[in-house]
Amino acid sequence: MSVRRRHTLRALSVATAVVALAAGCSSANSGANKGGAGASGVLTLGKPDGPQTNNSNPFLNTSASATLGYRYMIYEPLAMTNQVRPTDKAAPWLATDWTWEANFTKVSFTLDARAKWADGKPLTAADVEYTFNLLKKHPALNGNGIPFDGIAVEGGKVVLTFKESQFVNQNKIIQTYIVPKHIWEKVDNPETWPNRTPVGSGPYKLKTFTPQTTTLTATPTYWKGATKVKELRYTAYNDNSAATTALASGKVEWSFVFMPNYKQLYIAKDPENHKLWFPSGLGIHGLWFNTARKPFDNPALRRAMAMVVDRRAIHVQAQATLYPEITNPTGIPLPAGDPFLAPQYAKATTAPDVAGAKKVLTDAGFTLAGGVLKDPGGKPVKLTFTDPAGWNDYITGLSIIKDNIKQLGIEAKVKTQTAEAWGADVANGNFDATLHWTNSGATPYDMYQNIMDGSILQPVGKSSQLGNFGRFKSPEATAALKEYANATDDATRTKAMNSLQKIFVEQAPVIPTAAAPIGAEYSTKNWTGWPTEADPYAPPQHTQPTALEIVLKLKPTK
């Protein structure tokens, strides 16, 4: 499985994605103390993505550094944001300060004078300028699709200008990890460069790499000071079962693994130390309709189906209560999305309403006869749900939805595919309905844009990599998205966001089924300082940029 990245059909399934962390002590530290991994300074990590290829290019989402997550330990951002609390101000990192103009078309960064590269050279404004020009020149490295215009150094500050407001891209821009100009400017083709001896400004450098195990060691001269975790060991497991076993046995100390029986498989193995926390950001998982196919082009049918889906059953049976439950029909995960919720939906719920759904269908010209729902043209309503084989939470979710819509007289069947075939079908619009995730960001904009933006709409048969896999056409939604992105005041943004919620609820291009988790399992046996619900300083998942912040806060358990 590959790490999720915006705008791509990631192979990281919520069902099978695992960020397991495994391994043992390094020879360098094993003799320091016999008291355990924490005492010896080793933190073990891993993932069930199978053997890896030696590639540490931080901008390539298919690289080992991205898949395993260690790119965040080597390369650092200008600022650190918190997806659990998306409206909180970002924390300074390489930049001590940044200032946006009121219309969000210009930002100026002041860098921390202490910052330096692992090879001892100072990190300067020239490096930041070079990095942004690198992304502007090479779209394949610009995973967030930031439309850079002017990039310059003025008075020691890095100044970026844009032709349109970047309000919705603020966090993506300030989270950009910076690379050293003196190394990257010598690379002929950075889009394919494997970067096998990465040099960053972060606290770790690559020590050894094999297809199964990657080891990072602490940089003694890290500009923010000494670290308690002296070594990071990432193990690539072949499957979820092996990763789960390693996690439960204590070999793995930090992981994201979907376990239907996590209380038995994980917590019970060490109740005192085995912990987990699964908060959500502002992305979701949901049933995407192919609105280019009849009768799924009819919003009344989609809305009626949304009204009968039992999200609670999906939360309990399909997701083992690990993934945060969706309780609002807008799809906005709560409480992260509370500040954005439109007043008209503040008290709305996702409780199934079969009678209400039937009325919606009747009013739209659908008929129910002999237990079979027929569209306004008299044809029975049938559909096929598709998802990859082995993605058990998705498959179980589809089975629940299948039973739910049967109450409306809709016949459905579930078809499984390989992940590769499914990804191609989703991108090309070759499906009736499928469970899939959305993008996430600092506001619900990213989620809605991923689902409803007409500017990224592709015809059926042409691959869509940017989103709108359901081929949803709504000029109103597209206009509201543009209005939100380009607004110059909060009142205009609120109006646009409220409009997006209304369109989403009434036209139901996607039925939200769960909030996308950014959680993890972790052990306190050797290390303390993990983020928790009581101290949500960062999402706990180690393939997020804030993984670096977590590692720097960890201390050996006494």
Coordinates of C-alpha atoms in Angstrom, one line a residue:
M1 CA 0.0 0.0 0.0
S2 CA 1.3 3.5 -0.8
V3 CA 0.9 6.5 1.4
R4 CA -2.1 8.7 0.7
R5 CA -1.5 11.9 -1.2
R6 CA -3.8 14.5 -2.4
H7 CA -5.1 14.2 -6.0
T8 CA -4.0 10.6 -6.5
L9 CA -5.8 7.3 -6.4
R10 CA -3.8 6.1 -3.4
A11 CA -3.3 2.4 -2.8
L12 CA -3.6 3.1 1.0
S13 CA -6.9 1.6 1.7
V14 CA -8.7 2.3 4.9
A15 CA -9.3 -1.4 4.9
T16 CA -5.9 -2.7 4.4
A17 CA -3.7 0.2 5.0
V18 CA -1.4 -0.3 7.9
V19 CA 1.3 1.7 9.3
A20 CA 3.0 -0.9 11.5
L21 CA 6.2 -0.2 13.2
A22 CA 8.6 -3.0 13.7
A23 CA 12.1 -4.1 14.5
G24 CA 14.7 -4.4 17.1
C25 CA 17.7 -2.6 18.5
S26 CA 20.6 -1.3 16.4
S27 CA 24.1 -2.6 17.0
A28 CA 25.1 1.0 17.8
N29 CA 22.7 1.3 20.7
S30 CA 22.1 -2.2 21.8
G31 CA 24.8 -2.1 24.4
A32 CA 23.8 1.2 25.9
N33 CA 21.2 -0.3 28.2
K34 CA 19.6 -3.7 28.4
G35 CA 16.3 -2.2 29.6
G36 CA 14.4 -2.2 26.3
A37 CA 13.9 -0.2 23.1
G38 CA 13.2 3.1 24.9
A39 CA 16.2 2.7 27.1
S40 CA 18.5 2.0 24.1
G41 CA 17.0 4.9 22.1
V42 CA 15.4 2.7 19.4
L43 CA 11.8 3.2 18.2
T44 CA 10.5 0.5 15.9
L45 CA 8.1 1.2 13.0
G46 CA 6.8 -0.6 9.9
K47 CA 4.2 -1.1 7.2
P48 CA 2.6 -4.1 5.4
D49 CA 3.6 -2.8 2.0
G50 CA 6.0 -5.6 1.1
P51 CA 9.6 -5.2 -0.1
Q52 CA 10.6 -1.6 -0.9
T53 CA 12.8 -0.1 -3.6
N54 CA 15.6 2.2 -2.4
N55 CA 14.1 5.6 -3.2
S56 CA 14.1 8.5 -0.8
N57 CA 12.8 11.3 -3.1
P58 CA 10.4 13.1 -0.7
F59 CA 8.3 14.5 -3.5
L60 CA 7.5 11.1 -5.1
N61 CA 4.5 9.6 -3.4
T62 CA 5.6 6.1 -4.6
S63 CA 9.0 6.3 -3.0
A64 CA 10.0 4.2 0.0
S65 CA 10.4 7.4 2.0
A66 CA 6.8 8.3 1.3
T67 CA 5.3 4.8 1.7
L68 CA 7.1 4.1 5.0
G69 CA 6.8 7.7 6.1
Y70 CA 10.4 8.4 6.9
R71 CA 10.7 11.4 4.6
Y72 CA 9.2 13.5 7.4
M73 CA 12.1 12.6 9.6
I74 CA 14.7 13.9 7.1
Y75 CA 13.0 16.8 5.5
E76 CA 11.2 19.6 7.4
P77 CA 8.4 22.0 6.6
L78 CA 8.2 25.8 7.0
A79 CA 5.4 25.3 9.5
M80 CA 3.6 22.4 11.2
T81 CA -0.2 22.2 11.1
N82 CA -2.6 20.0 13.2
Q83 CA -5.2 18.1 11.2
V84 CA -7.0 17.2 14.5
R85 CA -7.6 20.9 15.1
P86 CA -7.5 22.4 11.6
T87 CA -8.5 25.9 12.6
D88 CA -5.6 26.2 15.0
K89 CA -2.7 28.4 13.9
A90 CA 0.3 26.5 12.5
A91 CA 3.4 26.1 14.6
P92 CA 6.6 27.8 13.3
W93 CA 9.3 25.3 12.1
L94 CA 11.9 26.3 9.5
A95 CA 10.0 29.6 9.3
T96 CA 9.7 31.7 12.4
D97 CA 7.0 33.9 10.8
W98 CA 4.9 34.2 7.7
T99 CA 2.6 36.9 6.6
W100 CA -0.2 36.6 4.0
E101 CA -1.7 39.6 2.2
A102 CA -5.5 40.1 2.8
N103 CA -6.4 38.5 -0.5
F104 CA -4.0 35.5 -0.1
T105 CA -2.1 36.2 -3.3
K106 CA 1.2 36.9 -1.6
V107 CA 3.0 35.4 1.4
S108 CA 6.4 36.3 2.9
F109 CA 8.4 33.9 5.0
T110 CA 11.0 34.8 7.7
L111 CA 13.4 31.8 8.2
D112 CA 14.9 30.6 11.5
A113 CA 18.6 31.6 11.4
R114 CA 19.5 28.5 13.3
A115 CA 18.4 26.0 10.7
K116 CA 21.0 24.0 8.9
W117 CA 21.4 20.9 6.8
A118 CA 22.7 17.6 8.1
D119 CA 26.0 18.1 6.3
G120 CA 26.6 21.3 8.3
K121 CA 25.8 23.9 5.7
P122 CA 23.3 26.6 6.6
L123 CA 19.7 26.5 5.4
T124 CA 19.0 29.8 3.7
A125 CA 16.3 31.7 1.8
A126 CA 18.1 30.5 -1.4
D127 CA 17.2 26.9 -0.5
V128 CA 13.5 27.8 0.1
E129 CA 13.4 29.8 -3.1
Y130 CA 15.0 26.9 -5.0
T131 CA 12.5 24.4 -3.6
F132 CA 9.5 26.3 -4.7
N133 CA 11.0 26.9 -8.1
L134 CA 11.7 23.2 -8.3
L135 CA 8.0 22.4 -7.7
K136 CA 6.9 25.1 -10.1
K137 CA 9.2 23.8 -12.9
H138 CA 8.3 20.1 -12.3
P139 CA 4.5 19.5 -11.9
A140 CA 5.2 15.8 -11.2
L141 CA 6.8 16.9 -7.9
N142 CA 4.1 19.4 -7.1
G143 CA 1.7 16.9 -5.6
N144 CA -0.6 19.6 -4.2
G145 CA -0.9 21.3 -7.5
I146 CA 0.0 24.7 -6.1
P147 CA -0.2 27.4 -8.9
F148 CA 3.0 29.2 -8.1
D149 CA 3.6 32.5 -9.9
G150 CA 6.4 34.7 -8.5
I151 CA 9.1 33.2 -6.3
A152 CA 11.8 35.5 -5.0
V153 CA 14.1 36.5 -2.1
E154 CA 13.5 40.0 -0.9
G155 CA 15.4 41.4 2.1
G156 CA 16.3 38.0 3.3
K157 CA 12.6 36.8 3.2
V158 CA 11.2 34.4 0.7
V159 CA 8.2 35.9 -1.1
L160 CA 5.6 33.9 -3.1
T161 CA 3.0 35.5 -5.3
F162 CA 0.0 33.9 -6.9
K163 CA -2.5 35.0 -9.6
E164 CA -5.5 33.8 -7.5
S165 CA -6.3 33.6 -3.8
Q166 CA -4.5 30.7 -2.0
F167 CA -6.8 30.7 1.0
V168 CA -7.6 27.0 0.6
N169 CA -4.0 26.1 0.0
Q170 CA -2.4 27.9 2.9
N171 CA -1.5 24.8 4.9
K172 CA -0.3 23.0 1.8
I173 CA 2.1 25.8 1.1
I174 CA 3.5 26.3 4.6
Q175 CA 3.9 22.5 5.0
T176 CA 6.1 22.2 2.0
Y177 CA 9.3 20.3 2.9
I178 CA 12.4 22.1 1.9
V179 CA 15.4 20.5 0.1
P180 CA 19.0 21.7 -0.1
K181 CA 19.9 23.7 -3.3
H182 CA 23.5 22.7 -3.2
I183 CA 22.6 19.1 -3.7
W184 CA 19.4 19.1 -5.8
E185 CA 20.7 21.7 -8.4
K186 CA 23.2 19.1 -9.6
V187 CA 20.4 16.5 -10.4
D188 CA 19.6 16.1 -14.1
N189 CA 16.1 14.8 -13.6
P190 CA 14.6 15.3 -10.1
E191 CA 11.3 13.7 -11.2
T192 CA 13.0 10.3 -11.4
W193 CA 15.9 10.8 -9.0
P194 CA 16.0 8.1 -6.3
N195 CA 17.9 10.3 -3.8
R196 CA 19.6 7.3 -2.1
T197 CA 21.7 9.3 0.3
P198 CA 19.2 12.0 1.4
V199 CA 20.4 15.1 3.1
G200 CA 17.8 17.1 4.9
S201 CA 17.5 19.6 7.8
G202 CA 15.6 17.1 10.0
P203 CA 17.0 15.2 13.0
Y204 CA 17.6 11.9 11.2
K205 CA 19.6 10.6 8.3
L206 CA 19.4 7.3 6.4
K207 CA 21.8 4.8 8.0
T208 CA 20.9 1.6 6.1
F209 CA 18.4 0.5 3.5
T210 CA 17.2 -3.0 2.5
P211 CA 13.9 -4.0 0.8
Q212 CA 12.7 -5.2 4.2
T213 CA 14.2 -2.8 6.7
T214 CA 15.2 0.9 6.7
T215 CA 17.1 2.4 9.6
L216 CA 17.5 6.0 10.4
T217 CA 19.9 7.4 12.9
A218 CA 19.8 10.7 14.8
T219 CA 21.9 13.6 13.6
P220 CA 24.1 14.7 16.5
T221 CA 24.1 18.3 15.2
Y222 CA 20.4 18.7 14.7
W223 CA 19.7 22.5 14.8
K224 CA 16.7 22.1 17.2
G225 CA 18.8 20.2 19.7
A226 CA 19.4 16.6 20.8
T227 CA 16.7 14.0 20.4
K228 CA 15.7 11.2 22.8
V229 CA 14.9 8.8 20.0
K230 CA 18.3 7.9 18.7
E231 CA 17.3 5.4 16.0
L232 CA 14.2 4.7 13.9
R233 CA 13.7 1.2 12.4
Y234 CA 11.1 0.7 9.7
T235 CA 10.2 -2.8 8.7
A236 CA 8.1 -3.6 5.6
Y237 CA 5.8 -6.6 6.2
N238 CA 4.2 -8.6 3.5
D239 CA 0.7 -8.4 4.8
N240 CA -1.6 -7.1 7.5
S241 CA -1.5 -10.4 9.4
A242 CA 2.2 -10.2 9.9
A243 CA 2.1 -6.6 10.8
T244 CA -0.7 -7.1 13.3
T245 CA 1.3 -10.0 14.9
A246 CA 4.3 -7.8 15.2
L247 CA 2.3 -5.0 16.8
A248 CA 0.6 -7.3 19.3
S249 CA 3.8 -9.0 20.3
G250 CA 5.6 -5.7 21.0
K251 CA 8.0 -5.8 18.1
V252 CA 6.1 -2.9 16.6
E253 CA 5.6 0.1 18.8
W254 CA 3.7 2.4 16.6
S255 CA 1.3 1.5 13.8
F256 CA -2.0 2.1 11.9
V257 CA -3.6 -1.3 11.3
F258 CA -7.2 -2.1 10.8
M259 CA -8.1 -4.8 13.2
P260 CA -11.8 -5.9 13.5
N261 CA -11.1 -7.4 16.9
Y262 CA -8.6 -4.9 18.2
K263 CA -9.5 -5.3 21.8
Q264 CA -8.7 -9.0 21.7
L265 CA -5.8 -8.8 19.1
Y266 CA -4.0 -5.8 20.5
I267 CA -5.3 -4.2 23.8
A268 CA -5.6 -7.5 25.7
K269 CA -2.0 -8.5 24.9
D270 CA -0.8 -5.6 27.1
P271 CA -3.6 -3.6 28.6
E272 CA -1.3 -1.3 30.5
N273 CA 0.7 -0.2 27.5
H274 CA -1.1 -1.0 24.3
K275 CA -3.1 2.2 23.4
L276 CA -4.8 3.5 20.3
W277 CA -6.4 6.8 19.3
F278 CA -8.3 7.3 16.0
P279 CA -9.3 11.0 15.5
S280 CA -10.4 12.3 12.2
G281 CA -9.6 15.3 10.1
L282 CA -11.9 16.7 7.5
G283 CA -11.9 13.9 5.0
I284 CA -14.4 11.0 4.7
H285 CA -15.0 7.6 3.2
G286 CA -18.2 7.2 1.3
L287 CA -20.2 5.6 -1.4
W288 CA -19.5 7.4 -4.7
F289 CA -22.2 7.2 -7.4
N290 CA -21.3 7.2 -11.0
T291 CA -23.7 10.1 -11.9
A292 CA -23.0 9.7 -15.6
R293 CA -25.0 6.4 -15.5
K294 CA -28.8 6.1 -15.4
P295 CA -30.6 6.0 -13.1
F296 CA -27.9 7.2 -10.8
D297 CA -28.0 10.6 -12.5
N298 CA -31.2 11.2 -10.7
P299 CA -30.5 13.1 -7.4
A300 CA -33.8 11.9 -5.8
L301 CA -32.6 8.3 -6.1
R302 CA -29.2 9.1 -4.6
R303 CA -30.7 11.1 -1.8
A304 CA -33.3 8.4 -0.9
M305 CA -30.5 5.8 -0.7
A306 CA -28.5 8.2 1.5
M307 CA -31.5 8.5 3.8
V308 CA -31.7 4.7 4.6
V309 CA -28.0 3.9 5.0
D310 CA -27.3 2.8 8.6
R311 CA -24.0 4.6 9.4
R312 CA -24.1 3.3 13.0
A313 CA -24.1 -0.3 11.7
I314 CA -21.2 0.5 9.4
H315 CA -19.3 2.1 12.3
V316 CA -19.8 -0.9 14.5
Q317 CA -19.8 -3.8 12.1
A318 CA -17.6 -2.7 9.3
Q319 CA -15.1 -0.5 11.1
A320 CA -15.1 -2.1 14.5
T321 CA -15.7 1.4 16.0
L322 CA -12.1 2.3 15.0
Y323 CA -13.0 5.0 12.4
P324 CA -14.9 8.0 13.7
E325 CA -18.6 7.9 13.0
I326 CA -20.4 10.2 10.6
T327 CA -23.4 11.7 12.4
N328 CA -24.3 14.6 10.1
P329 CA -25.7 14.4 6.5
T330 CA -23.3 17.1 5.3
G331 CA -20.6 14.5 5.7
I332 CA -18.5 17.0 7.7
P333 CA -16.7 15.0 10.4
L334 CA -17.4 16.3 13.9
P335 CA -16.0 17.8 16.1
A336 CA -13.2 18.9 13.8
G337 CA -15.8 20.4 11.4
D338 CA -18.0 22.1 14.0
P339 CA -16.9 25.6 13.0
F340 CA -18.0 25.1 9.4
L341 CA -21.4 23.5 9.9
A342 CA -24.3 25.4 8.4
P343 CA -27.0 26.5 10.9
Q344 CA -29.7 24.5 9.0
Y345 CA -27.8 21.3 9.5
A346 CA -26.6 21.9 13.1
K347 CA -29.2 19.5 14.5
A348 CA -29.5 17.2 11.5
T349 CA -28.7 13.5 12.0
T350 CA -27.9 10.5 9.8
A351 CA -30.5 8.3 11.5
P352 CA -32.2 6.1 8.8
D353 CA -35.5 7.4 7.5
V354 CA -37.1 4.7 5.3
A355 CA -40.5 6.4 5.2
G356 CA -39.0 9.7 4.2
A357 CA -36.9 8.1 1.6
K358 CA -39.9 6.4 0.0
K359 CA -41.7 9.7 -0.2
V360 CA -38.7 11.3 -1.9
L361 CA -38.8 8.5 -4.5
T362 CA -42.6 8.7 -5.0
D363 CA -42.4 12.5 -5.5
A364 CA -39.7 12.0 -8.1
G365 CA -41.8 9.5 -10.2
F366 CA -40.3 6.2 -8.9
T367 CA -42.7 3.4 -8.2
L368 CA -42.6 0.4 -5.9
A369 CA -44.4 -2.8 -7.1
G370 CA -43.9 -6.3 -5.8
G371 CA -41.0 -5.2 -3.7
V372 CA -39.1 -3.9 -6.8
L373 CA -38.3 -0.2 -7.2
K374 CA -38.8 1.1 -10.8
D375 CA -37.4 4.3 -12.2
P376 CA -39.7 6.9 -13.9
G377 CA -39.2 5.0 -17.1
G378 CA -40.4 1.8 -15.7
K379 CA -37.1 0.0 -15.4
P380 CA -36.1 -1.9 -12.2
V381 CA -33.4 -0.1 -10.2
K382 CA -30.3 -2.4 -10.0
L383 CA -26.7 -1.6 -9.3
T384 CA -23.3 -3.2 -8.7
F385 CA -21.1 -2.2 -5.8
T386 CA -17.3 -2.6 -6.5
D387 CA -14.2 -2.5 -4.3
P388 CA -11.0 -4.4 -4.0
A389 CA -11.0 -8.0 -2.6
G390 CA -9.6 -8.1 0.8
W391 CA -10.6 -4.6 1.9
N392 CA -12.8 -6.1 4.5
D393 CA -14.1 -3.0 6.1
Y394 CA -15.2 -1.7 2.7
I395 CA -16.7 -5.0 1.7
T396 CA -18.6 -5.3 4.9
G397 CA -19.8 -1.8 4.5
L398 CA -21.1 -2.5 1.0
S399 CA -23.0 -5.6 2.4
I400 CA -24.7 -3.4 5.0
I401 CA -25.7 -0.8 2.4
K402 CA -27.0 -3.5 0.1
D403 CA -29.3 -4.7 2.9
N404 CA -30.3 -1.1 3.7
I405 CA -31.4 -0.1 0.2
K406 CA -33.3 -3.4 -0.2
Q407 CA -35.9 -1.7 2.0
L408 CA -36.5 0.6 -1.0
G409 CA -36.8 -2.2 -3.5
I410 CA -33.3 -1.7 -4.9
E411 CA -31.4 -4.8 -5.9
A412 CA -27.6 -4.7 -5.5
K413 CA -24.7 -7.0 -5.8
V414 CA -21.1 -6.8 -4.6
K415 CA -18.3 -7.4 -7.0
T416 CA -14.6 -7.5 -5.9
Q417 CA -11.6 -6.7 -8.0
T418 CA -7.8 -6.4 -7.7
A419 CA -6.8 -3.0 -6.3
E420 CA -5.1 -2.1 -9.6
A421 CA -8.2 -2.9 -11.7
W422 CA -10.5 -1.1 -9.3
G423 CA -8.3 2.0 -9.3
A424 CA -8.4 2.1 -13.1
D425 CA -12.1 1.7 -13.2
V426 CA -12.7 4.4 -10.6
A427 CA -10.5 6.8 -12.5
N428 CA -12.1 6.0 -15.8
G429 CA -15.7 6.1 -14.5
N430 CA -16.3 2.4 -15.1
F431 CA -18.5 1.6 -12.1
D432 CA -22.0 2.0 -10.6
A433 CA -21.1 2.8 -7.0
T434 CA -18.0 2.2 -4.9
L435 CA -16.7 3.0 -1.5
H436 CA -13.8 5.4 -1.7
W437 CA -12.1 8.1 0.3
T438 CA -11.9 11.9 -0.3
N439 CA -9.2 14.5 0.1
S440 CA -8.8 16.3 3.4
G441 CA -7.6 19.7 4.4
A442 CA -7.8 22.6 6.8
T443 CA -11.5 23.1 5.9
P444 CA -14.3 21.0 4.3
Y445 CA -13.5 22.7 1.0
D446 CA -11.0 19.9 0.1
M447 CA -13.5 17.2 0.7
Y448 CA -16.3 18.9 -1.3
Q449 CA -13.9 20.0 -4.1
N450 CA -12.7 16.4 -4.5
I451 CA -16.3 15.3 -4.9
M452 CA -18.2 18.1 -6.7
D453 CA -15.8 20.3 -8.7
G454 CA -16.8 20.7 -12.3
S455 CA -13.4 22.2 -13.2
I456 CA -11.7 18.7 -12.8
L457 CA -14.6 16.8 -14.4
Q458 CA -13.5 14.2 -17.0
P459 CA -15.7 12.4 -19.4
V460 CA -16.3 8.7 -18.8
G461 CA -13.3 6.7 -20.3
K462 CA -10.8 9.5 -19.6
S463 CA -8.8 9.0 -16.5
S464 CA -9.5 11.4 -13.7
Q465 CA -6.6 11.7 -11.2
L466 CA -7.7 14.9 -9.5
G467 CA -11.1 13.7 -8.2
N468 CA -14.8 14.0 -9.1
F469 CA -14.7 10.3 -9.9
G470 CA -18.5 10.2 -9.9
R471 CA -18.6 12.7 -12.9
F472 CA -20.9 14.9 -10.9
K473 CA -22.1 18.0 -12.8
S474 CA -23.3 20.9 -10.8
P475 CA -22.6 24.4 -12.0
E476 CA -23.8 25.7 -8.7
A477 CA -21.3 23.6 -6.7
T478 CA -18.5 24.6 -9.0
A479 CA -19.4 28.2 -8.6
A480 CA -19.6 27.9 -4.8
L481 CA -16.2 26.2 -4.7
K482 CA -14.7 29.0 -6.7
E483 CA -16.4 31.6 -4.6
Y484 CA -15.0 30.0 -1.4
A485 CA -11.5 29.7 -2.7
N486 CA -11.4 33.3 -4.0
A487 CA -13.4 35.0 -1.2
T488 CA -11.7 38.0 0.5
D489 CA -13.8 37.8 3.7
D490 CA -15.2 35.2 6.1
A491 CA -18.8 36.1 5.4
T492 CA -18.5 35.2 1.7
R493 CA -16.7 32.0 2.6
T494 CA -19.4 31.0 5.1
K495 CA -22.1 31.7 2.5
A496 CA -20.3 29.6 -0.1
M497 CA -19.6 26.7 2.4
N498 CA -23.3 26.7 3.5
S499 CA -24.3 26.4 -0.2
L500 CA -21.9 23.5 -0.7
Q501 CA -23.5 21.7 2.2
K502 CA -27.0 22.2 0.9
I503 CA -26.0 20.9 -2.6
F504 CA -24.2 17.9 -1.1
V505 CA -27.2 16.9 1.1
E506 CA -29.9 17.5 -1.5
Q507 CA -28.1 15.9 -4.5
A508 CA -26.0 13.3 -2.6
P509 CA -23.2 12.7 -5.1
V510 CA -21.6 10.6 -2.3
I511 CA -23.1 9.0 0.7
P512 CA -20.7 9.6 3.6
T513 CA -20.1 6.4 5.6
A514 CA -17.2 7.3 7.9
A515 CA -14.7 10.0 8.8
A516 CA -11.3 9.3 7.5
P517 CA -9.1 8.3 10.4
I518 CA -5.7 9.7 11.0
G519 CA -5.1 7.4 14.0
A520 CA -2.7 4.8 15.2
E521 CA -1.9 2.1 17.7
Y522 CA 1.1 2.8 19.9
S523 CA 2.8 1.3 22.9
T524 CA 3.8 3.3 26.1
K525 CA 6.0 0.5 27.3
N526 CA 9.2 2.1 26.1
W527 CA 8.1 5.6 25.1
T528 CA 5.9 8.3 26.5
G529 CA 4.6 11.6 25.1
W530 CA 2.2 10.3 22.5
P531 CA -0.7 12.5 21.4
T532 CA -4.0 11.5 22.9
E533 CA -7.6 12.7 23.0
A534 CA -6.6 14.7 26.2
D535 CA -3.5 16.1 24.5
P536 CA -4.3 16.3 20.8
Y537 CA -1.2 18.2 19.7
A538 CA -1.0 16.1 16.5
P539 CA -2.7 13.3 14.7
P540 CA -1.0 10.1 15.9
Q541 CA -0.5 8.5 12.4
H542 CA 3.2 8.2 11.5
T543 CA 2.8 8.8 7.8
Q544 CA 1.6 12.3 8.5
P545 CA 4.0 15.3 8.4
T546 CA 3.4 15.8 12.2
A547 CA 5.1 12.4 12.8
L548 CA 8.3 14.4 13.3
E549 CA 6.7 16.5 16.0
I550 CA 5.6 13.3 17.8
V551 CA 9.1 11.7 17.6
L552 CA 10.7 14.9 19.0
K553 CA 8.2 14.8 22.0
L554 CA 8.8 11.2 22.9
K555 CA 10.8 10.3 26.0
P556 CA 12.0 6.9 27.3
T557 CA 9.5 5.4 29.8
K558 CA 11.1 5.5 33.3

